[in-house]
Coordinates of C-alpha atoms in Angstrom, one line a residue:
M55 CA -22.4 21.2 -12.5
S56 CA -20.7 17.8 -12.0
P57 CA -20.2 15.8 -15.3
N58 CA -22.3 13.0 -13.7
N59 CA -25.4 15.3 -13.7
S60 CA -24.9 17.1 -17.0
Q61 CA -25.9 16.2 -20.5
M62 CA -23.2 14.4 -22.4
K63 CA -21.2 16.7 -24.6
T64 CA -17.8 17.0 -26.2
S65 CA -15.1 18.1 -23.9
D66 CA -11.3 18.3 -24.2
Y67 CA -8.8 17.0 -21.6
D68 CA -5.1 16.5 -21.2
V69 CA -5.7 12.8 -20.1
A70 CA -8.7 10.6 -20.6
I71 CA -8.6 7.4 -18.5
C72 CA -11.0 4.7 -19.7
G73 CA -11.9 2.5 -16.8
G74 CA -12.6 3.1 -13.2
G75 CA -11.0 0.1 -11.5
L76 CA -8.0 0.1 -9.2
A77 CA -5.5 0.9 -12.1
G78 CA -7.5 3.8 -13.5
L79 CA -8.4 5.3 -10.2
T80 CA -4.9 5.3 -8.8
L81 CA -3.5 6.7 -12.1
A82 CA -6.0 9.6 -11.9
R83 CA -5.0 10.3 -8.3
Q84 CA -1.2 10.2 -9.1
L85 CA -1.6 12.4 -12.2
K86 CA -3.6 15.0 -10.2
Q87 CA -1.1 15.0 -7.4
E88 CA 2.0 15.4 -9.5
L89 CA 0.5 17.5 -12.4
P90 CA -2.2 19.5 -10.5
D91 CA -3.0 21.7 -13.5
A92 CA -3.6 18.8 -15.9
S93 CA -7.2 18.2 -16.8
I94 CA -8.2 14.6 -16.3
V95 CA -11.4 12.7 -17.0
L96 CA -12.1 9.2 -15.8
I97 CA -14.8 7.2 -17.6
D98 CA -16.5 4.1 -16.3
R99 CA -19.6 2.1 -17.1
L100 CA -20.4 1.6 -13.4
S101 CA -21.9 4.3 -11.1
R102 CA -21.5 4.7 -7.4
P103 CA -22.1 3.1 -5.0
L104 CA -20.1 0.2 -6.2
P105 CA -20.9 -3.1 -4.4
E106 CA -18.7 -3.4 -1.3
A107 CA -18.9 -7.2 -1.3
A108 CA -15.5 -7.2 -2.9
F109 CA -16.6 -8.1 -6.4
K110 CA -13.1 -8.1 -7.8
V111 CA -10.0 -10.3 -7.3
G112 CA -6.8 -8.7 -6.0
E113 CA -7.2 -8.0 -2.3
S114 CA -3.6 -8.8 -1.1
L115 CA -0.7 -6.4 -1.3
V116 CA 3.0 -6.9 -0.8
E117 CA 5.5 -4.3 0.4
T118 CA 6.1 -2.6 -3.0
G119 CA 2.5 -2.3 -4.0
S120 CA 1.7 -1.1 -0.5
Y121 CA 4.3 1.6 -0.7
Y122 CA 2.9 2.8 -4.0
L123 CA -0.7 3.0 -2.7
V124 CA 0.1 4.3 0.8
D125 CA 3.2 6.5 0.3
T126 CA 3.3 7.5 -3.4
L127 CA -0.5 8.2 -3.4
K128 CA -0.4 9.7 0.2
L129 CA -3.0 7.4 1.7
Q130 CA -1.4 6.3 4.9
D131 CA -4.1 7.5 7.3
Y132 CA -6.8 6.1 5.1
F133 CA -5.3 2.6 4.8
N134 CA -4.6 2.4 8.5
K135 CA -8.3 3.3 9.2
S136 CA -10.1 1.5 6.4
H137 CA -8.1 -1.6 5.5
I138 CA -6.3 -4.5 7.3
R139 CA -2.6 -4.5 8.1
K140 CA -1.2 -7.8 6.6
L141 CA 0.8 -10.3 8.6
G142 CA 2.8 -11.3 5.5
F143 CA 2.1 -14.4 3.5
R144 CA 1.7 -17.8 5.1
F145 CA 1.9 -21.3 3.6
F146 CA 0.7 -24.7 4.8
F147 CA 2.3 -27.5 2.7
D148 CA 2.3 -31.2 2.3
N149 CA -0.3 -33.9 2.6
P150 CA -3.7 -32.4 3.4
S151 CA -5.1 -35.8 4.6
Q152 CA -3.0 -35.5 7.8
P153 CA -4.2 -33.3 10.7
F154 CA -3.9 -29.7 9.8
H155 CA -1.5 -28.9 12.7
R156 CA 1.0 -31.4 11.3
R157 CA 1.3 -29.6 8.0
P158 CA 4.6 -27.6 7.7
E159 CA 3.9 -23.9 8.2
F160 CA 5.9 -21.0 6.7
G161 CA 4.9 -17.5 7.8
L162 CA 5.4 -14.9 10.5
S163 CA 4.7 -14.9 14.2
Q164 CA 4.5 -11.1 14.5
F165 CA 3.8 -8.1 12.3
P166 CA 6.9 -7.0 10.3
R167 CA 8.4 -3.5 10.5
V168 CA 7.6 -2.9 6.8
N169 CA 3.8 -2.6 6.3
S170 CA 1.7 -4.3 3.7
Y171 CA -2.1 -4.6 3.6
Q172 CA -5.2 -6.6 2.7
I173 CA -7.5 -4.3 0.7
D174 CA -11.2 -4.5 0.3
R175 CA -11.5 -3.7 -3.4
G176 CA -15.2 -2.5 -3.3
V177 CA -14.5 -0.2 -0.4
L178 CA -11.2 1.1 -1.9
E179 CA -12.6 1.8 -5.3
N180 CA -15.7 3.7 -3.9
D181 CA -13.4 5.8 -1.8
L182 CA -10.9 6.5 -4.6
R183 CA -13.7 7.8 -6.8
T184 CA -14.7 10.3 -4.0
F185 CA -11.0 11.3 -3.4
N186 CA -10.5 11.9 -7.1
E187 CA -13.6 13.9 -7.5
E188 CA -12.6 16.1 -4.6
A189 CA -9.2 16.6 -6.2
G190 CA -10.7 17.9 -9.4
V191 CA -10.8 14.8 -11.6
D192 CA -13.9 14.8 -13.8
L193 CA -15.8 11.4 -13.3
L194 CA -18.1 10.3 -16.1
E195 CA -19.9 7.3 -14.4
G196 CA -22.5 5.2 -16.1
R197 CA -20.7 5.8 -19.5
A198 CA -19.5 2.9 -21.6
V199 CA -16.6 3.4 -24.0
R200 CA -17.9 2.4 -27.4
E201 CA -14.8 3.3 -29.4
I202 CA -11.4 4.9 -29.1
V203 CA -10.2 6.7 -32.2
L204 CA -6.5 7.4 -32.0
S205 CA -5.2 10.5 -33.8
E206 CA -2.9 9.9 -36.7
D207 CA -1.7 13.5 -37.1
G208 CA -0.7 14.6 -33.6
G209 CA -4.1 15.9 -32.7
L210 CA -6.4 14.9 -29.9
H211 CA -7.7 11.3 -29.5
E212 CA -11.4 10.7 -29.5
V213 CA -13.3 8.5 -27.0
H214 CA -16.9 7.8 -28.0
L215 CA -19.3 7.1 -25.2
S216 CA -22.8 5.8 -24.7
G217 CA -24.8 6.3 -21.5
T218 CA -27.1 4.0 -19.6
N219 CA -30.1 6.1 -20.8
G220 CA -29.2 5.6 -24.5
S221 CA -27.4 8.9 -24.9
S222 CA -24.1 9.3 -26.7
G223 CA -21.2 11.6 -26.4
M224 CA -17.5 12.1 -26.9
V225 CA -14.4 13.3 -25.1
R226 CA -11.2 14.3 -26.7
A227 CA -7.8 14.1 -25.0
R228 CA -4.1 14.5 -25.8
W229 CA -3.5 11.2 -23.9
V230 CA -5.8 8.3 -23.7
V231 CA -5.3 5.4 -21.3
D232 CA -7.0 2.0 -21.5
A233 CA -7.7 0.8 -18.0
M234 CA -10.9 -1.2 -18.9
G235 CA -9.6 -4.5 -17.6
R236 CA -9.7 -7.8 -19.4
R237 CA -11.7 -6.2 -22.2
R238 CA -8.2 -5.0 -23.4
Y239 CA -9.7 -2.7 -26.0
L240 CA -6.6 -1.0 -27.3
Q241 CA -4.5 -4.2 -27.1
K242 CA -7.0 -6.0 -29.3
K243 CA -7.7 -3.0 -31.6
L244 CA -4.0 -2.6 -32.3
G245 CA -3.2 -6.4 -32.6
L246 CA -0.9 -6.4 -29.5
T247 CA -2.3 -9.4 -27.7
R248 CA 0.3 -11.9 -26.6
E249 CA -0.3 -15.2 -24.8
H250 CA 1.9 -15.7 -21.8
G251 CA 2.5 -18.3 -19.1
K252 CA 1.0 -21.7 -18.5
K253 CA -2.7 -22.3 -18.5
C254 CA -3.7 -21.6 -15.0
S255 CA -7.2 -20.8 -13.8
S256 CA -9.0 -19.5 -10.7
V257 CA -12.3 -19.2 -8.9
W258 CA -13.0 -17.2 -5.8
F259 CA -15.8 -16.5 -3.5
R260 CA -16.5 -14.7 -0.3
F261 CA -18.2 -15.7 3.0
E262 CA -19.6 -13.4 5.6
G263 CA -17.5 -13.3 8.8
R264 CA -14.1 -14.7 9.7
I265 CA -12.7 -17.8 8.0
D266 CA -9.7 -18.5 10.2
V267 CA -7.1 -21.3 9.8
D268 CA -6.7 -21.2 13.6
D269 CA -10.2 -22.8 13.8
L270 CA -8.9 -25.8 11.9
V271 CA -6.7 -26.9 14.8
P272 CA -8.2 -28.0 18.2
E273 CA -7.5 -25.5 21.0
E274 CA -5.7 -28.2 23.0
M275 CA -2.9 -28.1 20.5
R276 CA -1.4 -25.3 22.5
D277 CA 2.1 -25.4 21.0
W278 CA 0.8 -24.9 17.5
H279 CA -1.4 -22.0 18.5
E280 CA 1.2 -20.3 20.7
R281 CA 3.9 -20.2 18.1
V282 CA 1.8 -17.5 16.4
P283 CA 0.2 -15.9 19.4
D284 CA -3.1 -14.0 19.8
N285 CA -4.9 -15.7 16.9
I286 CA -3.3 -13.4 14.3
R287 CA -2.8 -16.0 11.6
Y288 CA -6.1 -14.7 10.2
Y289 CA -4.3 -11.4 9.1
S290 CA -1.9 -13.2 6.8
T291 CA -2.7 -14.1 3.2
N292 CA -3.0 -17.8 4.1
H293 CA -2.1 -20.3 1.3
L294 CA -3.0 -24.0 1.5
M295 CA -0.6 -25.6 -0.9
G296 CA -0.7 -28.9 -2.9
S297 CA 0.6 -30.3 -6.2
G298 CA -0.5 -28.0 -9.0
Y299 CA -2.7 -25.7 -6.8
W300 CA -3.0 -23.2 -4.0
I301 CA -5.9 -21.9 -2.0
W302 CA -6.0 -18.4 -0.6
L303 CA -7.8 -17.1 2.5
I304 CA -7.8 -13.3 2.8
P305 CA -9.5 -11.2 5.5
L306 CA -11.4 -8.1 4.3
S307 CA -12.2 -4.9 6.2
S308 CA -15.9 -5.2 5.4
G309 CA -16.1 -8.2 7.6
S310 CA -16.0 -11.0 5.0
T311 CA -13.3 -13.4 4.0
S312 CA -12.1 -14.1 0.5
V313 CA -11.5 -17.7 -0.5
G314 CA -9.9 -18.6 -3.8
I315 CA -8.7 -21.7 -5.7
V316 CA -5.9 -21.3 -8.2
A317 CA -4.7 -24.3 -10.2
L318 CA -2.6 -25.5 -13.1
E319 CA -5.1 -26.9 -15.6
E320 CA -3.0 -29.8 -16.8
L321 CA -3.2 -31.2 -13.2
H322 CA -6.6 -29.8 -12.2
P323 CA -9.0 -29.2 -15.0
F324 CA -11.0 -26.0 -14.7
E325 CA -14.3 -28.0 -15.1
S326 CA -13.6 -29.7 -11.8
F327 CA -14.1 -26.5 -9.8
N328 CA -15.7 -23.9 -12.0
T329 CA -19.0 -23.7 -10.0
F330 CA -19.5 -23.3 -6.3
E331 CA -20.8 -26.8 -5.9
R332 CA -17.9 -28.3 -7.9
A333 CA -15.5 -26.1 -6.0
M334 CA -16.7 -27.5 -2.7
D335 CA -16.5 -31.0 -4.0
W336 CA -12.9 -30.3 -5.2
L337 CA -12.0 -28.9 -1.8
S338 CA -13.4 -32.1 -0.2
A339 CA -11.0 -34.1 -2.3
Y340 CA -7.9 -31.9 -1.9
E341 CA -8.4 -29.8 1.2
P342 CA -10.9 -31.8 3.4
D343 CA -10.3 -29.8 6.6
L344 CA -11.2 -26.6 4.9
A345 CA -14.1 -28.1 3.1
A346 CA -15.6 -29.4 6.3
Y347 CA -15.1 -26.0 7.9
L348 CA -16.9 -24.3 5.1
E349 CA -19.8 -26.8 4.9
D350 CA -23.3 -25.3 5.0
R351 CA -22.0 -21.8 4.5
E352 CA -23.5 -19.7 1.7
P353 CA -21.1 -17.6 -0.4
L354 CA -21.7 -13.9 -1.0
D355 CA -20.6 -14.3 -4.6
F356 CA -18.7 -16.6 -6.9
R357 CA -16.3 -15.5 -9.7
T358 CA -14.2 -17.4 -12.3
M359 CA -11.1 -16.5 -14.4
R360 CA -9.9 -19.1 -16.8
D361 CA -6.4 -19.1 -18.3
Y362 CA -5.7 -15.8 -16.5
S363 CA -2.2 -14.9 -17.5
Y364 CA -1.5 -12.8 -20.6
A365 CA 0.9 -10.1 -21.8
S366 CA 1.2 -7.6 -24.6
K367 CA 3.6 -6.6 -27.3
Q368 CA 3.4 -3.0 -26.2
L369 CA 1.9 -1.0 -23.4
F370 CA 3.0 2.6 -24.0
S371 CA 3.3 4.7 -27.2
I372 CA 5.1 7.8 -28.3
E373 CA 1.7 8.5 -30.0
R374 CA 0.3 9.3 -26.5
W375 CA -1.7 6.2 -25.6
A376 CA -1.1 3.7 -22.9
C377 CA -2.6 0.5 -21.3
I378 CA -2.5 -0.2 -17.6
G379 CA -3.8 -2.8 -15.1
E380 CA -5.6 -5.8 -16.6
A381 CA -6.0 -3.9 -19.9
A382 CA -2.2 -4.3 -20.2
L383 CA -1.2 -7.6 -18.7
F384 CA -1.9 -10.1 -15.9
P385 CA 0.9 -11.7 -13.9
D386 CA 0.4 -14.9 -12.0
P387 CA -1.3 -13.9 -8.7
F388 CA 0.7 -16.2 -6.4
Y389 CA 2.9 -13.4 -4.9
A390 CA 0.2 -10.7 -5.2
L391 CA 2.2 -8.6 -7.6
A392 CA -0.5 -7.0 -9.7
S393 CA -0.5 -3.9 -7.6
D394 CA 3.2 -3.6 -7.9
L395 CA 2.9 -3.6 -11.7
I396 CA 0.1 -1.0 -11.5
G397 CA 2.4 1.2 -9.4
F398 CA 5.3 0.9 -11.8
G399 CA 3.0 1.4 -14.8
N400 CA 1.1 4.4 -13.4
S401 CA 4.4 6.1 -12.4
I402 CA 5.7 5.6 -15.9
I403 CA 2.5 7.0 -17.5
T404 CA 2.7 10.0 -15.2
D405 CA 6.3 10.5 -16.2
M406 CA 5.5 10.3 -19.9
V407 CA 2.7 12.8 -19.6
R408 CA 5.1 15.1 -17.7
R409 CA 7.8 14.8 -20.3
D410 CA 5.3 15.3 -23.1
R411 CA 4.1 18.5 -21.6
A412 CA 7.7 19.7 -21.4
G413 CA 8.4 18.6 -25.0
E414 CA 10.9 16.1 -23.8
L415 CA 9.3 12.7 -24.5
T416 CA 11.3 10.6 -26.9
K417 CA 10.8 7.2 -28.5
P418 CA 13.8 5.6 -26.8
V419 CA 12.4 6.6 -23.4
V420 CA 9.0 5.0 -24.3
D421 CA 10.7 1.9 -25.7
D422 CA 12.7 1.5 -22.5
Y423 CA 9.6 1.8 -20.4
N424 CA 7.8 -0.8 -22.5
N425 CA 10.7 -3.2 -22.2
Y426 CA 11.0 -2.7 -18.4
I427 CA 7.4 -3.6 -17.6
L428 CA 7.0 -6.4 -20.2
S429 CA 10.3 -8.0 -19.1
L430 CA 9.3 -7.7 -15.4
N431 CA 5.9 -9.4 -16.1
H432 CA 7.5 -12.2 -18.0
W433 CA 10.2 -12.8 -15.4
L434 CA 7.8 -12.8 -12.4
T435 CA 5.2 -15.1 -14.0
S436 CA 7.6 -17.6 -15.4
N437 CA 9.5 -17.9 -12.1
I438 CA 6.2 -18.5 -10.3
Q439 CA 4.5 -20.9 -12.7
Q440 CA 7.4 -23.3 -13.1
G441 CA 6.8 -24.2 -9.4
Y442 CA 3.2 -25.2 -9.7
P443 CA 3.9 -29.0 -10.0
F444 CA 5.8 -29.0 -6.7
F445 CA 3.7 -26.4 -4.7
G446 CA 3.0 -29.1 -2.1
N447 CA 6.7 -29.9 -1.4
P448 CA 7.4 -28.1 1.9
V449 CA 11.2 -28.0 1.9
V450 CA 11.7 -27.1 -1.8
M451 CA 8.9 -24.6 -1.8
S452 CA 10.0 -22.9 1.4
C453 CA 13.4 -22.5 -0.1
K454 CA 11.9 -21.2 -3.4
V455 CA 9.8 -18.7 -1.5
M456 CA 12.8 -17.5 0.5
W457 CA 14.8 -17.1 -2.7
D458 CA 12.0 -15.3 -4.6
T459 CA 11.3 -13.0 -1.7
A460 CA 14.9 -12.1 -1.2
G461 CA 15.3 -11.5 -4.9
G462 CA 12.2 -9.3 -5.0
W463 CA 13.3 -7.2 -2.1
A464 CA 16.7 -6.7 -3.6
N465 CA 15.5 -5.9 -7.1
L466 CA 12.0 -4.5 -7.1
G467 CA 12.1 -2.9 -3.6
P468 CA 14.7 -0.2 -4.1
Q469 CA 13.3 0.7 -7.5
M470 CA 9.8 1.4 -6.1
F471 CA 10.8 2.9 -2.8
N472 CA 13.1 5.3 -4.5
S473 CA 11.5 5.7 -8.0
L474 CA 14.8 4.5 -9.5
F475 CA 13.1 3.1 -12.6
L476 CA 12.2 6.7 -13.7
D477 CA 15.9 7.7 -13.6
Q478 CA 17.5 6.5 -16.8
K479 CA 21.1 7.0 -15.7
G480 CA 20.4 5.6 -12.2
S481 CA 18.6 2.6 -13.8
D482 CA 21.6 1.9 -16.1
A483 CA 24.0 1.9 -13.2
Y484 CA 21.7 -0.3 -11.2
R485 CA 21.2 -2.8 -14.0
K486 CA 25.0 -3.1 -14.5
I487 CA 25.2 -4.5 -11.0
S488 CA 21.9 -6.5 -11.0
G489 CA 22.2 -8.0 -14.4
R490 CA 23.9 -11.2 -13.3
F491 CA 21.1 -11.9 -10.8
F492 CA 18.6 -12.8 -13.6
F493 CA 21.0 -15.5 -14.9
L494 CA 21.5 -16.7 -11.3
T495 CA 17.8 -16.9 -10.6
R496 CA 17.3 -18.9 -13.8
A497 CA 19.8 -21.5 -12.5
M498 CA 18.0 -21.5 -9.1
Q499 CA 14.6 -22.1 -10.7
R500 CA 16.0 -25.1 -12.5
L501 CA 17.5 -26.3 -9.2
F502 CA 14.2 -26.1 -7.4
A503 CA 12.4 -28.1 -10.2
D504 CA 15.1 -30.8 -10.2
W505 CA 15.3 -30.9 -6.5
A506 CA 11.5 -31.4 -6.2
A507 CA 11.6 -34.2 -8.8
M508 CA 14.5 -36.0 -7.1
S509 CA 13.7 -35.4 -3.4
P510 CA 13.1 -38.4 -1.2
G511 CA 11.7 -36.1 1.5
R512 CA 14.7 -36.5 3.8
L513 CA 14.4 -33.0 5.3
S514 CA 11.4 -31.5 7.1
F515 CA 10.3 -28.7 9.3
D516 CA 7.3 -27.8 11.5
F517 CA 7.4 -24.0 11.4
I518 CA 9.6 -21.4 9.7
D519 CA 9.2 -17.8 10.9
F520 CA 11.1 -16.4 7.9
L521 CA 11.9 -13.0 9.4
S522 CA 13.5 -14.7 12.3
V523 CA 16.3 -15.5 9.8
P524 CA 18.9 -12.7 10.1
F525 CA 19.7 -12.9 6.4
L526 CA 16.1 -12.3 5.3
R527 CA 15.4 -9.7 7.9
D528 CA 18.5 -7.8 6.8
M529 CA 17.5 -8.0 3.1
Q530 CA 14.0 -6.6 3.9
W531 CA 15.1 -3.8 6.1
R532 CA 18.1 -2.7 3.9
N533 CA 16.1 -2.6 0.7
L534 CA 12.6 -1.5 1.5
K535 CA 13.6 2.1 2.5
A536 CA 12.8 5.4 0.8
G537 CA 15.0 8.5 0.6
K538 CA 18.2 6.9 -0.5
T539 CA 20.8 8.6 -2.7
L540 CA 21.8 6.8 -5.9
D541 CA 25.2 6.1 -4.4
E542 CA 23.6 4.5 -1.4
I543 CA 21.3 2.4 -3.6
I544 CA 24.3 1.2 -5.7
E545 CA 26.3 0.4 -2.6
D546 CA 23.5 -1.6 -1.2
Q547 CA 23.0 -3.4 -4.4
V548 CA 26.6 -4.6 -4.5
I549 CA 25.9 -6.1 -1.1
N550 CA 22.6 -7.6 -2.3
M551 CA 24.3 -9.4 -5.2
E552 CA 27.0 -10.8 -3.0
R553 CA 24.5 -12.0 -0.4
L554 CA 22.3 -13.7 -3.1
E555 CA 25.3 -15.4 -4.6
E556 CA 26.1 -16.8 -1.1
F557 CA 22.4 -17.7 -0.6
A558 CA 22.4 -19.7 -3.9
Q559 CA 25.3 -21.8 -2.8
V560 CA 23.7 -22.5 0.6
L561 CA 20.5 -23.6 -0.9
F562 CA 22.4 -25.8 -3.3
L563 CA 24.2 -27.5 -0.5
L564 CA 20.8 -28.1 1.3
A565 CA 19.5 -29.7 -1.9
V566 CA 22.5 -31.9 -2.1
E567 CA 22.0 -33.0 1.5
D568 CA 18.4 -33.9 0.8
V569 CA 18.8 -35.6 -2.6
M570 CA 22.3 -37.1 -2.4
P571 CA 23.7 -36.9 1.1
D572 CA 26.6 -39.1 0.1
A573 CA 27.9 -36.3 -2.1
L574 CA 28.2 -33.8 0.8
D575 CA 31.8 -35.0 1.5
T576 CA 32.6 -33.5 -1.9
F577 CA 32.2 -30.0 -0.4
Q578 CA 34.7 -29.5 2.3
P579 CA 35.1 -26.1 4.1
P580 CA 36.0 -23.5 3.1
I581 CA 33.3 -24.0 0.4
W582 CA 33.1 -21.6 -2.5
L583 CA 31.3 -22.5 -5.7
N584 CA 30.3 -21.0 -9.0
A585 CA 26.7 -20.1 -8.1
W586 CA 25.8 -19.7 -11.8
G587 CA 26.9 -23.3 -12.4
I588 CA 24.6 -24.8 -9.8
T589 CA 23.0 -28.1 -10.9
L590 CA 22.1 -31.5 -9.3
D591 CA 23.6 -33.3 -12.3
R592 CA 26.8 -34.5 -10.8
D593 CA 28.3 -35.2 -14.3
K594 CA 28.3 -31.4 -14.9
W595 CA 29.9 -30.3 -11.6
D596 CA 33.5 -30.3 -12.9
D597 CA 32.6 -28.2 -15.9
R598 CA 31.5 -25.1 -14.0
L599 CA 30.5 -25.6 -10.4
F600 CA 34.0 -26.0 -9.2
A601 CA 35.3 -23.0 -11.2
P602 CA 34.1 -20.0 -9.3
T603 CA 34.7 -16.6 -10.9
T604 CA 34.2 -14.4 -7.8
E605 CA 36.3 -13.9 -4.7
R606 CA 35.8 -16.4 -2.0
R607 CA 33.7 -15.4 1.1
D608 CA 32.7 -17.2 4.2
L609 CA 29.4 -19.2 3.8
E610 CA 29.3 -20.7 7.3
D611 CA 27.1 -18.2 9.1
L612 CA 24.5 -18.1 6.4
R613 CA 24.7 -21.9 6.0
Q614 CA 23.9 -22.3 9.7
Q615 CA 21.0 -19.9 9.5
I616 CA 19.3 -21.8 6.7
R617 CA 20.3 -25.3 7.7
G618 CA 19.0 -24.7 11.2
L619 CA 15.5 -24.3 9.8
F620 CA 15.2 -28.0 8.8
S621 CA 15.6 -31.3 10.5
V622 CA 16.2 -34.8 9.1
K623 CA 13.2 -37.1 9.3
A624 CA 13.7 -40.1 11.6
F625 CA 12.9 -42.6 8.9
A626 CA 15.4 -41.2 6.4

């Protein structure tokens, strides 16, 4: 008899997963695939059928999160059938009071070779429950977790439950995982809560049918429409960008479109858009074309999330408990990285359970895993959120997005596609090469902020198809590949670090041209700088910038690739 139809009773398991959202469901599937003899129970207060109107945020995936869901969890055919292939991300910058077709656009004109997806969360979570049940995972639906009692003597943990009919019960498990979302039960119980990031908030809602940016531009603007042929912009995660905010438009396989507003509260108070009526008024002020397009449409739902980012002091324990998904931390959603962190975290939990079953789990391993995820979340969120004040600046933000994307492909991609983060020796070798990148990207994030503050808007562009840039196309294709040996990964990472060092110098020279073109004569070919000494403060150039510590390489080809994306405004 299925646990859903039986009386509540005490049962013992290897792993109890508390929470049946995306994080808990994918963890259950991964555990059952990799440890098929492990007994697993998944407990959730909701019962099927879950509402398919996409009642949760988090519909967009990037390549690393897609690889985890599609390849690691062996769901390729399912995703191709039931969800939407994503046309990358797409950004529309600058003054929204001008006609939409005049806003600088950054995106793709055709689908990339490496897949990513738009997921319909209601559909996916319903289906994952069915898949897990078919694989032998026990599902306790309609059961609320009242209390988790952690064992203090190495015995089984206890999870106390209550049913929708007023019944009670308990399960015991060697491992217990909190996947109960923003409730953050274990984090709060153990005093692990940590504030993180700037105060940013979001609202999101969904409309029946297709909300398409192509409809914002008259059909007679043929050049605009034809640069992304066949009306496929709809399949991107479309971002409308302005100072301190971004809007998302995401297509869903159930036939609706998700619309969200995300804003830095110091520039856009939450109270100005925290109801549907206020959100529409806010859109009328900041994105009038979209507001007019949405006028008279009724939303399917409306959700809010204030001050969404947070972290934790600890996620995994040698005492056999763990937190995952929103029960653990919440990165800034701008680059859609939550599923990446779920993939990394679930793989780590699976590895810890495997090691524990073999008697090989040690505290240093657990500590290293904690540091890996917590540092990654901090790095990702801080790099994103420092850009909010200049999100509307087309040239600076396009360069920041290219930098962040190349860095992500170089650093996160190989680790997910080859499970390198689970190999201690391999990770150590990888970090020895990659370590300098984090200091380099810190210098670059300061450059972007200073550039935006100083820019007179001398440079501009109409459309950047970012995978038409050979440098970026090569970074994606070289790094987002599975099946590499450690030697191949290390060899590629040496190339990555060299290319990113070159890219930093090229972006710096572009910033100089925009902010202080008179200083360009200072940099005569063959140019080679200390990328870690980059700054727009000319008084500091002699200290570090002109004292490179690495061997000179030719920048000219890459400089032409990037400089060719931009033009000089006629009035400048």
